[in-house]
Amino acid sequence: MSLFLPSNWVYVEYENGRTENVANTDTLTENEAGDFKEMWDTKLHKVVRVTLETSKRKVLKSFTY
């Protein structure tokens, strides 16, 4: 039996430039990115971008808010 884990990473970027890894997945839709924004957006830390990246930080998809 083999276990296959997602190979890409979801990052949120805050308006102060800080980034944070929030999930691992192989795909990211616009709706899913919006869900991540909603989950991680706070009064003190506004999310301005959600990206799907490889382990070497190559951006595969990006959604800007």
Short mmCIF file of C-alpha atoms in Angstrom, two decimals:
data_model
loop_
_atom_site.label_atom_id
_atom_site.label_comp_id
_atom_site.label_asym_id
_atom_site.label_seq_id
_atom_site.Cartn_x
_atom_site.Cartn_y
_atom_site.Cartn_z
CA MET A 1 0.00 0.00 0.00
CA SER A 2 1.35 3.42 -1.00
CA LEU A 3 0.46 6.81 0.38
CA PHE A 4 0.56 9.74 -2.03
CA LEU A 5 0.66 13.20 -0.49
CA PRO A 6 -0.05 16.43 -2.38
CA SER A 7 3.12 17.85 -3.86
CA ASN A 8 2.23 21.57 -4.01
CA TRP A 9 1.80 24.21 -1.33
CA VAL A 10 -0.79 26.93 -0.79
CA TYR A 11 0.56 30.23 0.54
CA VAL A 12 -1.31 33.32 1.66
CA GLU A 13 0.42 36.69 1.40
CA TYR A 14 -0.57 39.50 3.74
CA GLU A 15 -0.53 43.20 2.92
CA ASN A 16 2.66 43.62 5.00
CA GLY A 17 4.48 41.19 2.65
CA ARG A 18 4.58 38.24 5.05
CA THR A 19 3.72 34.85 3.55
CA GLU A 20 2.44 31.75 5.30
CA ASN A 21 1.98 28.17 4.14
CA VAL A 22 -1.60 27.17 4.92
CA ALA A 23 -2.19 23.91 3.03
CA ASN A 24 -0.84 21.24 0.73
CA THR A 25 -2.78 20.34 -2.40
CA ASP A 26 -2.23 19.43 -6.04
CA THR A 27 -4.78 21.90 -7.44
CA LEU A 28 -6.23 25.27 -6.50
CA THR A 29 -9.41 26.75 -7.96
CA GLU A 30 -10.52 30.37 -7.70
CA ASN A 31 -13.24 29.35 -5.23
CA GLU A 32 -10.78 27.42 -3.06
CA ALA A 33 -8.38 30.39 -3.07
CA GLY A 34 -11.26 32.60 -1.93
CA ASP A 35 -11.98 30.18 0.89
CA PHE A 36 -8.34 30.34 2.03
CA LYS A 37 -8.47 34.14 1.89
CA GLU A 38 -11.61 34.18 3.99
CA MET A 39 -10.14 31.74 6.54
CA TRP A 40 -6.86 33.61 7.02
CA ASP A 41 -8.03 37.24 6.59
CA THR A 42 -8.23 39.14 9.88
CA LYS A 43 -8.63 42.77 10.92
CA LEU A 44 -4.90 43.00 11.62
CA HIS A 45 -3.63 40.86 8.73
CA LYS A 46 -5.36 41.33 5.38
CA VAL A 47 -4.72 38.65 2.76
CA VAL A 48 -3.84 40.20 -0.60
CA ARG A 49 -2.76 37.10 -2.54
CA VAL A 50 -3.19 33.32 -2.48
CA THR A 51 -0.75 31.18 -4.47
CA LEU A 52 -0.21 27.53 -5.37
CA GLU A 53 3.52 26.80 -5.47
CA THR A 54 5.90 23.90 -5.93
CA SER A 55 8.28 22.87 -3.15
CA LYS A 56 10.90 25.05 -4.88
CA ARG A 57 8.54 28.09 -4.64
CA LYS A 58 7.71 28.21 -8.35
CA VAL A 59 4.26 29.86 -8.60
CA LEU A 60 1.78 27.65 -10.47
CA LYS A 61 -1.36 29.73 -9.85
CA SER A 62 -1.96 33.08 -8.22
CA PHE A 63 -5.09 34.91 -7.12
CA THR A 64 -4.81 38.58 -6.10
CA TYR A 65 -7.31 40.43 -3.90
#
